[in-house]
PDB file of C-alpha atoms and ligand atoms in Angstrom:
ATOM      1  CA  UNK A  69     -12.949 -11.684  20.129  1.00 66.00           C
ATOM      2  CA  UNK A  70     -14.486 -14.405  22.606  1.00 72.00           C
ATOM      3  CA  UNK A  71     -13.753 -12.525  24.932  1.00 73.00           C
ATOM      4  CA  UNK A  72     -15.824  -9.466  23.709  1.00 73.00           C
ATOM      5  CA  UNK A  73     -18.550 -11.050  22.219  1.00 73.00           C
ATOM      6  CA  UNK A  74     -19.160 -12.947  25.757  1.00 76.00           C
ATOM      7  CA  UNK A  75     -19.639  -9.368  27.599  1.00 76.00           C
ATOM      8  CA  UNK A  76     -21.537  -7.819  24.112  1.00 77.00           C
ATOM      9  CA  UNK A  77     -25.642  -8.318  23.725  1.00 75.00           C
ATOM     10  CA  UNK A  78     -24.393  -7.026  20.116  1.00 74.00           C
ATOM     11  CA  UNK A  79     -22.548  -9.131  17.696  1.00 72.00           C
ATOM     12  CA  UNK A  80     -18.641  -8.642  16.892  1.00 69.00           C
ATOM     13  CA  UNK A  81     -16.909  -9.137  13.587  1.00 68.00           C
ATOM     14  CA  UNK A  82     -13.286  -8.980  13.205  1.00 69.00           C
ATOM     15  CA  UNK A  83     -12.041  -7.916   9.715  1.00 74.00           C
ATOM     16  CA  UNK A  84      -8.901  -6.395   8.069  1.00 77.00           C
ATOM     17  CA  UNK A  85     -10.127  -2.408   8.047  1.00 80.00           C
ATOM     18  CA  UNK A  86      -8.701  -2.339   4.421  1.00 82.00           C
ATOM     19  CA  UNK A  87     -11.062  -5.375   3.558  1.00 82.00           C
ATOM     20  CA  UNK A  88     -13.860  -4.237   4.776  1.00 82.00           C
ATOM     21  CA  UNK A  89     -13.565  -0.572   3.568  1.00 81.00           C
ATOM     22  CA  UNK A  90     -13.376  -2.415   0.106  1.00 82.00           C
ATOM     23  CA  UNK A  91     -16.609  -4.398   0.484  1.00 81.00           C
ATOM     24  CA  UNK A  92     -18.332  -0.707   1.718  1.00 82.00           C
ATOM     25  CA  UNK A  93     -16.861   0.929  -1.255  1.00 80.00           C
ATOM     26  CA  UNK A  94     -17.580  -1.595  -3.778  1.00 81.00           C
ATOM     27  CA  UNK A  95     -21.437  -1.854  -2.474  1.00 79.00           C
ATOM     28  CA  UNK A  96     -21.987   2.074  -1.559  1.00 78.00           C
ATOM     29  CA  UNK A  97     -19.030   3.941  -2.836  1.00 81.00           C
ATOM     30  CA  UNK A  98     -16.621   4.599  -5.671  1.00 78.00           C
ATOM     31  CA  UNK A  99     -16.742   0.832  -6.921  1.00 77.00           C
ATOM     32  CA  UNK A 100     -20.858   0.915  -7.487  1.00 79.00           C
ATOM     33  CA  UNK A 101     -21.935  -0.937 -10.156  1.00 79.00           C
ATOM     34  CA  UNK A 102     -18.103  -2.740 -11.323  1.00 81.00           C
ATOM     35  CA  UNK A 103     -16.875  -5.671  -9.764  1.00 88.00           C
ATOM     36  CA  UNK A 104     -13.235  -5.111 -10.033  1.00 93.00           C
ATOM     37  CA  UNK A 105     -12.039  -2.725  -7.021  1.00 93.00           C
ATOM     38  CA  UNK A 106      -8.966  -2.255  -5.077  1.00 95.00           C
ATOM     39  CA  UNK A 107      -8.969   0.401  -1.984  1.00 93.00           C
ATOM     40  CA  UNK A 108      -6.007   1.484  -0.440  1.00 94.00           C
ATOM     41  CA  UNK A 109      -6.393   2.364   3.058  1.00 92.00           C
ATOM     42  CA  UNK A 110      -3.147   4.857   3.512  1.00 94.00           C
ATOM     43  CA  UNK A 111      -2.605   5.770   7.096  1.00 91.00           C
ATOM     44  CA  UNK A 112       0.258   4.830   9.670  1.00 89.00           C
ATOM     45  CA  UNK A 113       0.720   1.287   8.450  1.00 89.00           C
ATOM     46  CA  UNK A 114      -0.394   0.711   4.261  1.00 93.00           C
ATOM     47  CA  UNK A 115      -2.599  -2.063   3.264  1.00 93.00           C
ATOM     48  CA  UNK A 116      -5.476  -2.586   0.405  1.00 94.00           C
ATOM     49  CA  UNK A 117      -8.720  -4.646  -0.166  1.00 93.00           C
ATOM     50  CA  UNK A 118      -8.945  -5.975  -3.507  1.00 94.00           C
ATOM     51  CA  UNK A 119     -12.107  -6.940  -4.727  1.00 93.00           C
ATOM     52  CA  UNK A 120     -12.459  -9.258  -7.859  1.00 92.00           C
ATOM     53  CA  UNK A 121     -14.808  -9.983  -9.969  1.00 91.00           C
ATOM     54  CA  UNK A 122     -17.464  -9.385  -6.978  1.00 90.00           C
ATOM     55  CA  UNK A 123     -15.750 -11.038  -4.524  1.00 89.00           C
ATOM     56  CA  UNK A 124     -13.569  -9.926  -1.797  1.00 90.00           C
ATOM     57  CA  UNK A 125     -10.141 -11.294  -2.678  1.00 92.00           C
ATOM     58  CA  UNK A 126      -8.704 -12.913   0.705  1.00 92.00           C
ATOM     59  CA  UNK A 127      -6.008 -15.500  -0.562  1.00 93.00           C
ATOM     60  CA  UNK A 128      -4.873 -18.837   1.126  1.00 95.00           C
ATOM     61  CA  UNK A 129      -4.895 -17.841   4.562  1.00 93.00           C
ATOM     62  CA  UNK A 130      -7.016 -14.326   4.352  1.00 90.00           C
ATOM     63  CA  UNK A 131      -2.990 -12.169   3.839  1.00 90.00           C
ATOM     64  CA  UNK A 132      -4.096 -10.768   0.687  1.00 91.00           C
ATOM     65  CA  UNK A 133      -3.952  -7.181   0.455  1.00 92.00           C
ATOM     66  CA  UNK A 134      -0.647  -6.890   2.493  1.00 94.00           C
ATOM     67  CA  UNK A 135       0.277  -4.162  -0.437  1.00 96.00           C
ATOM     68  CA  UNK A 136       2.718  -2.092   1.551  1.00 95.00           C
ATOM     69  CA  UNK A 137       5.355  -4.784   2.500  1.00 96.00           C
ATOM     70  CA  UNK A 138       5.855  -4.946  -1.314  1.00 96.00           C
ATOM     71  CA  UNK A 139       9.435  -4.091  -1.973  1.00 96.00           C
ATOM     72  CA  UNK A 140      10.355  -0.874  -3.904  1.00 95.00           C
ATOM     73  CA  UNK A 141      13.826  -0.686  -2.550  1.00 95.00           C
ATOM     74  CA  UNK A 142      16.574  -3.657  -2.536  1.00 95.00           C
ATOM     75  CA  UNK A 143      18.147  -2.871   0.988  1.00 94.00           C
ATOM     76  CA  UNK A 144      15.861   0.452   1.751  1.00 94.00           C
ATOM     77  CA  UNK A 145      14.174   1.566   4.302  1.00 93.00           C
ATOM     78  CA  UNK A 146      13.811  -0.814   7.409  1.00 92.00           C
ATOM     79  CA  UNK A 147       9.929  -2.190   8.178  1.00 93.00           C
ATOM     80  CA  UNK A 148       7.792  -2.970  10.963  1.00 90.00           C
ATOM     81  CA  UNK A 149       7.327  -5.937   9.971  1.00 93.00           C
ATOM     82  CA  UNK A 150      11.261  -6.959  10.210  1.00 95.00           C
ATOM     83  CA  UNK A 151      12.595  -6.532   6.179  1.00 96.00           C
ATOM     84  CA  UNK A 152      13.373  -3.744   4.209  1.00 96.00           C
ATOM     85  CA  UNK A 153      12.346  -1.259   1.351  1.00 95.00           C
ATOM     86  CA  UNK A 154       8.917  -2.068   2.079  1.00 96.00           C
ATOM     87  CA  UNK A 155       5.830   0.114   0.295  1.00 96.00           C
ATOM     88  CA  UNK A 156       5.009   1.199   3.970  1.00 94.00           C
ATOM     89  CA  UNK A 157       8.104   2.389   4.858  1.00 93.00           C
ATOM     90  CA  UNK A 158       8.515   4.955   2.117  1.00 94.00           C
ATOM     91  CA  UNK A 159       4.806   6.238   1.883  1.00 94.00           C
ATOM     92  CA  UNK A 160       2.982   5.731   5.765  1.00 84.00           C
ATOM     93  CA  UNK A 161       2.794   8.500   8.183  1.00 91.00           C
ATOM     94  CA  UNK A 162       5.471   7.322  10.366  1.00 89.00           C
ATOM     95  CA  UNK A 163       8.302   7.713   7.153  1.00 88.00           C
ATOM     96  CA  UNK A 164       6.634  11.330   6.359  1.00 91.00           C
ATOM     97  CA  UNK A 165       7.881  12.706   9.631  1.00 91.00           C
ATOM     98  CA  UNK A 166      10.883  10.647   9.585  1.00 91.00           C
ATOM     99  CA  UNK A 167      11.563  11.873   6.407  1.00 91.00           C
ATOM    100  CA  UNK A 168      11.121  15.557   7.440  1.00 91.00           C
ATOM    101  CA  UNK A 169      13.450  14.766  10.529  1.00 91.00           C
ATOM    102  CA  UNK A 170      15.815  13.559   8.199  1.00 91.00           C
ATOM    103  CA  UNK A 171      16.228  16.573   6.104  1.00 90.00           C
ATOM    104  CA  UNK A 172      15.174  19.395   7.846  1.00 89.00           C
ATOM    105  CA  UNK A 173      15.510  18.630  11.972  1.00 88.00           C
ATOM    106  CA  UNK A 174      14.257  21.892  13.156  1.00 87.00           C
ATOM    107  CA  UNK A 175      11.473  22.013  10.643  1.00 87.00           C
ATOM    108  CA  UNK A 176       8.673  24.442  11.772  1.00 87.00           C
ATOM    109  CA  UNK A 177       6.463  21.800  10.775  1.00 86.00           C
ATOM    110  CA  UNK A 178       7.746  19.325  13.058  1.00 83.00           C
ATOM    111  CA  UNK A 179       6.116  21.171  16.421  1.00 82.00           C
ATOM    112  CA  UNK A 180       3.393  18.771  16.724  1.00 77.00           C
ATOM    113  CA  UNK A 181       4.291  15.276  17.965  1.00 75.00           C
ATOM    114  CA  UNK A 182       0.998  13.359  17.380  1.00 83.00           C
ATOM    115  CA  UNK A 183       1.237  12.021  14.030  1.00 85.00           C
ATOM    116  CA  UNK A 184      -2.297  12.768  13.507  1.00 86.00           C
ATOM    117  CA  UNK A 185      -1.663  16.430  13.896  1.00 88.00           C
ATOM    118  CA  UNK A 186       1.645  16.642  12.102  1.00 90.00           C
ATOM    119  CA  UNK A 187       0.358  15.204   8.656  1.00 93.00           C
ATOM    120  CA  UNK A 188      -2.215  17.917   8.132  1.00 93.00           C
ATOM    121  CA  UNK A 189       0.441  20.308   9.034  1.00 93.00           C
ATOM    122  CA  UNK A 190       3.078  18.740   6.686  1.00 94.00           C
ATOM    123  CA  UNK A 191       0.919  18.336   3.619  1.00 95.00           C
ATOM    124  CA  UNK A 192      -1.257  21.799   3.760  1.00 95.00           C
ATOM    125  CA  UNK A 193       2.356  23.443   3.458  1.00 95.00           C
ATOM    126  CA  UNK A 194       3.354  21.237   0.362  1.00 95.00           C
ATOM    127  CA  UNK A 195       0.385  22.488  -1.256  1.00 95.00           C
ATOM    128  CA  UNK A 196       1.355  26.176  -0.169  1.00 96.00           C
ATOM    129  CA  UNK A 197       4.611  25.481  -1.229  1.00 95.00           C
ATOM    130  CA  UNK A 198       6.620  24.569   1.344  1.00 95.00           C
ATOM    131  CA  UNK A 199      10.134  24.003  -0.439  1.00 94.00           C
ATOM    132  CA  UNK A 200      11.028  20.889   2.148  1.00 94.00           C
ATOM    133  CA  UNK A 201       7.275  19.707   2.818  1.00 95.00           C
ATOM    134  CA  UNK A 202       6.898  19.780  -0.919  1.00 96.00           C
ATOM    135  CA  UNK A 203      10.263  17.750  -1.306  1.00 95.00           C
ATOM    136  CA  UNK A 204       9.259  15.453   1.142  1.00 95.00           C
ATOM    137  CA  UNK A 205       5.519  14.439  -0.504  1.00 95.00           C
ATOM    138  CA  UNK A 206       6.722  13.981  -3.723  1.00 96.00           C
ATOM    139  CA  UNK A 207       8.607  12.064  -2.816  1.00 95.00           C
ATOM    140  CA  UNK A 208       5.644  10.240  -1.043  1.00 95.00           C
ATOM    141  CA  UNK A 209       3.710  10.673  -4.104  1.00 95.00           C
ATOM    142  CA  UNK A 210       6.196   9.136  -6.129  1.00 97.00           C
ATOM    143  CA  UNK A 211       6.857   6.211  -4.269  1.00 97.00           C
ATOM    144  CA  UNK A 212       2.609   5.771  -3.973  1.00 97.00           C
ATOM    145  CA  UNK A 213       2.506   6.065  -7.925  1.00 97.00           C
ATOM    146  CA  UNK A 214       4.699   3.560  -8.203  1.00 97.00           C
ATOM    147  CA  UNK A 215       2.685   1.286  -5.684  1.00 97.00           C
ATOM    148  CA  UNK A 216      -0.613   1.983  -7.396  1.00 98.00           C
ATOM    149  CA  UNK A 217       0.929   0.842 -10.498  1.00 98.00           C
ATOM    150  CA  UNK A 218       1.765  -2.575  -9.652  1.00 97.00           C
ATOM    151  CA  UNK A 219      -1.742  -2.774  -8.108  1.00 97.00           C
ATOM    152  CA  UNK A 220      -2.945  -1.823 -11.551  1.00 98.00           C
ATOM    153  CA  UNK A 221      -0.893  -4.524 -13.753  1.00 97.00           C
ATOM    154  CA  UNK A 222      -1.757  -7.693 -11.219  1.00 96.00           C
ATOM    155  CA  UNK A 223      -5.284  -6.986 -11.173  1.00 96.00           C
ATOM    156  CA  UNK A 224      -6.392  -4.636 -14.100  1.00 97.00           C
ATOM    157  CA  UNK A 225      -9.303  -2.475 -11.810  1.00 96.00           C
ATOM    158  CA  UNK A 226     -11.457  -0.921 -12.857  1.00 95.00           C
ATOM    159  CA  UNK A 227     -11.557   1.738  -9.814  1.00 95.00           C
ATOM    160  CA  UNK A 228      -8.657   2.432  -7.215  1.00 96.00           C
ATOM    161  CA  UNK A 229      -9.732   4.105  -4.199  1.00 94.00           C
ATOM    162  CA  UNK A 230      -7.063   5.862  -2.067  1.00 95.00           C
ATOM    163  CA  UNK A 231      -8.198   6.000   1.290  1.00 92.00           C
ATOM    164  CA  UNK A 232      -7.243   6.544   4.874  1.00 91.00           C
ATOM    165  CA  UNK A 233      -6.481   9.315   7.116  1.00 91.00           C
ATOM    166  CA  UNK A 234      -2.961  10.114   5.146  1.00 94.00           C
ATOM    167  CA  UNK A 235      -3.873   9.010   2.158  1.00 94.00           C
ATOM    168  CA  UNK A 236      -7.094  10.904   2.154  1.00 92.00           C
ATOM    169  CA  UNK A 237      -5.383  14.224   2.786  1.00 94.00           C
ATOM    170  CA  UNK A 238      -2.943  13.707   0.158  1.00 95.00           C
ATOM    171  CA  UNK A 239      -5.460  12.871  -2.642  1.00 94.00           C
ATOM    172  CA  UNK A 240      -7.570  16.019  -1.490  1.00 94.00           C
ATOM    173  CA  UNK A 241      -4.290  17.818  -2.765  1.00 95.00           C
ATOM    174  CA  UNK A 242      -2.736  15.975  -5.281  1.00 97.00           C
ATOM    175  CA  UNK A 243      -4.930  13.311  -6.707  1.00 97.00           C
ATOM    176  CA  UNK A 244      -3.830  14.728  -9.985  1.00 97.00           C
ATOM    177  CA  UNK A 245       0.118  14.111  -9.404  1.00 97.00           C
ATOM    178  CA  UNK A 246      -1.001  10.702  -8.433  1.00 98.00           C
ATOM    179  CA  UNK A 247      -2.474   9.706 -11.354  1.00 98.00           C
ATOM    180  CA  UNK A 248       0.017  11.156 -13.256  1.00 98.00           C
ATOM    181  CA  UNK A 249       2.785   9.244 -12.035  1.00 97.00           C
ATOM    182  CA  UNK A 250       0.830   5.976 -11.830  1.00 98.00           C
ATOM    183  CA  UNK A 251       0.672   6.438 -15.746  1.00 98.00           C
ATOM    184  CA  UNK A 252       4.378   6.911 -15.586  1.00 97.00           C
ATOM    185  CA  UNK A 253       4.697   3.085 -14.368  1.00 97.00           C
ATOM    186  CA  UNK A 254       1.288   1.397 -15.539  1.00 98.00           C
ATOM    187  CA  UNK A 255       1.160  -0.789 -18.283  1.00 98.00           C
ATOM    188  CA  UNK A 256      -0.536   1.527 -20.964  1.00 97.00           C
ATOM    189  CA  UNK A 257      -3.997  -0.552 -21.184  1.00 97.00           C
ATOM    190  CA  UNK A 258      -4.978  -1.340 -17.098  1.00 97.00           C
ATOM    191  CA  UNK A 259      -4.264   2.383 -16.652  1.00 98.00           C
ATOM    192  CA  UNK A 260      -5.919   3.906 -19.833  1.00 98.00           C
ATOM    193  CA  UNK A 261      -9.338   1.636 -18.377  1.00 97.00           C
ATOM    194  CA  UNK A 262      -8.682   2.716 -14.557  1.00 97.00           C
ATOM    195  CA  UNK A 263     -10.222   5.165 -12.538  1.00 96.00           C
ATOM    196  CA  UNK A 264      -8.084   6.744  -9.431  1.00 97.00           C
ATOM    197  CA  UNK A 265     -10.315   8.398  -7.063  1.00 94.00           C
ATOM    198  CA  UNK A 266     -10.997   9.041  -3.384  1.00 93.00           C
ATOM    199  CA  UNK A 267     -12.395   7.247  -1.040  1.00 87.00           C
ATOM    200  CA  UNK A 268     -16.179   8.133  -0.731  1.00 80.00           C
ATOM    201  CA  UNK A 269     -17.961   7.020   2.212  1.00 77.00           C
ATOM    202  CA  UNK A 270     -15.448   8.831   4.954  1.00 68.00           C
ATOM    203  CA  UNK A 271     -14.157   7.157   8.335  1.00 65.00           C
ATOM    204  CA  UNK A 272     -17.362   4.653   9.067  1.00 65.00           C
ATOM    205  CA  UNK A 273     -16.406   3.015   5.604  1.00 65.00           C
ATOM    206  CA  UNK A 274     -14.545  -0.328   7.405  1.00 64.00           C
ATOM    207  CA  UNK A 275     -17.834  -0.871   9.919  1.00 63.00           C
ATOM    208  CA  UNK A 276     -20.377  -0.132   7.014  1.00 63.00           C
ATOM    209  CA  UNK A 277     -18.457  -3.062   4.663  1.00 57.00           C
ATOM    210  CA  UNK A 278     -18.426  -5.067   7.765  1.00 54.00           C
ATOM    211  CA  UNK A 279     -21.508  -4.970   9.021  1.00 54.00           C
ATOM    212  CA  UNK A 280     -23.129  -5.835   5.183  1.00 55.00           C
ATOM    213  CA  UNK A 281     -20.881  -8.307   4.799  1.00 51.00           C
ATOM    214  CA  UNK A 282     -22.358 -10.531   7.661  1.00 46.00           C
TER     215      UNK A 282
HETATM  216 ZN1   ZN B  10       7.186  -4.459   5.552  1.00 80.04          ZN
END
């Protein structure tokens, strides 16, 4: 950062994207007018920015939010980040395609090797149909549900936002399964007083919470 702000007559601020995109939302978004927010930024890796009572939630030394190296499987799925049965590894880009591999290895929908180009692919033919890209996102879904659950007993929201690039495209599609099995796991009362939406300022969303949080 130094080392950017020397050569830069602008100034740089380093954040956590799923931080800031909570502090845009929360000022200019979905969150406008609450104070209790949590975002879920939903792309190759899985994080959130929780917002409480106002105020950006950052914990002891600024980890908070690490919501997708929560564990929904004893012994599942191995992480980037060294354990297992992590959140991430069971909802991120990366385990979509994996997934796909897994069951289907000359899948149709597998001829794009950017992940950014497969997704769209992957999850347009779930909502068409697609008997293995539907298997494979709900069981995405599911696991997400589950995820957004937890999020919803520990800190009673009043607003979740799912955002990012995957995350995005999946709530365009099936913000209604979503919901629906986040019910299936919520306590009764944080759900029955929670909105689950979509993000709604787009991709500048983490520069825009930034830049006003300065
Ligand atoms: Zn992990």
């Amino acid at each position: 950062m130094a080392l950017l702000a020397d050569r830069s007559a602008m100034p740089i601020y380093v954040d956590n994207g799923a931080k800031a995109m909570a502090q845009a939302e929360m000022w200019f978004g979905a969150g406008r007018g609450g104070e209790d927010l949590v975002v879920l930024l939903i792309g190759t890796g899985v994080g959130a920015g929780i917002i409480t009572q106002g105020n950006l939630y950052r914990g002891t030394t600024n980890s908070a939010g690490e919501w997708g190296h929560t564990v929904v499987e004893i012994n599942g799925r191995s992480c980037r980040c060294g354990s297992r049965g992590c959140l991430e590894a069971y909802i991120g880009a990366s385990h979509i395609i994996e997934r796909l591999r897994d069951v289907e290895p000359n899948s149709h929908l597998l001829q794009q090797d950017a992940q950014i180009l497969a997704i769209p692919v992957i999850i347009e033919a779930a909502h068409s149909g697609d008997t293995t890209a539907v298997r494979i996102v709900d069981e995405n879904i599911h696991y997400l549900g589950v995820g957004i659950a937890s999020l919803l007993n520990l800190f009673n929201p009043r607003v979740i936002v799912i955002g990012g690039w995957v995350g995005s495209q999946l709530g365009v599609h099936f913000l209604t399964q979503i919901q629906r099995i986040t019910g299936r796991y919520a306590l009764r009362q944080p759900f029955s007083v929670a909105t689950i939406t979509l993000l709604q300022l787009g991709k500048d969303a983490i520069a825009v919470g930034r830049l006003h949080s300065c």
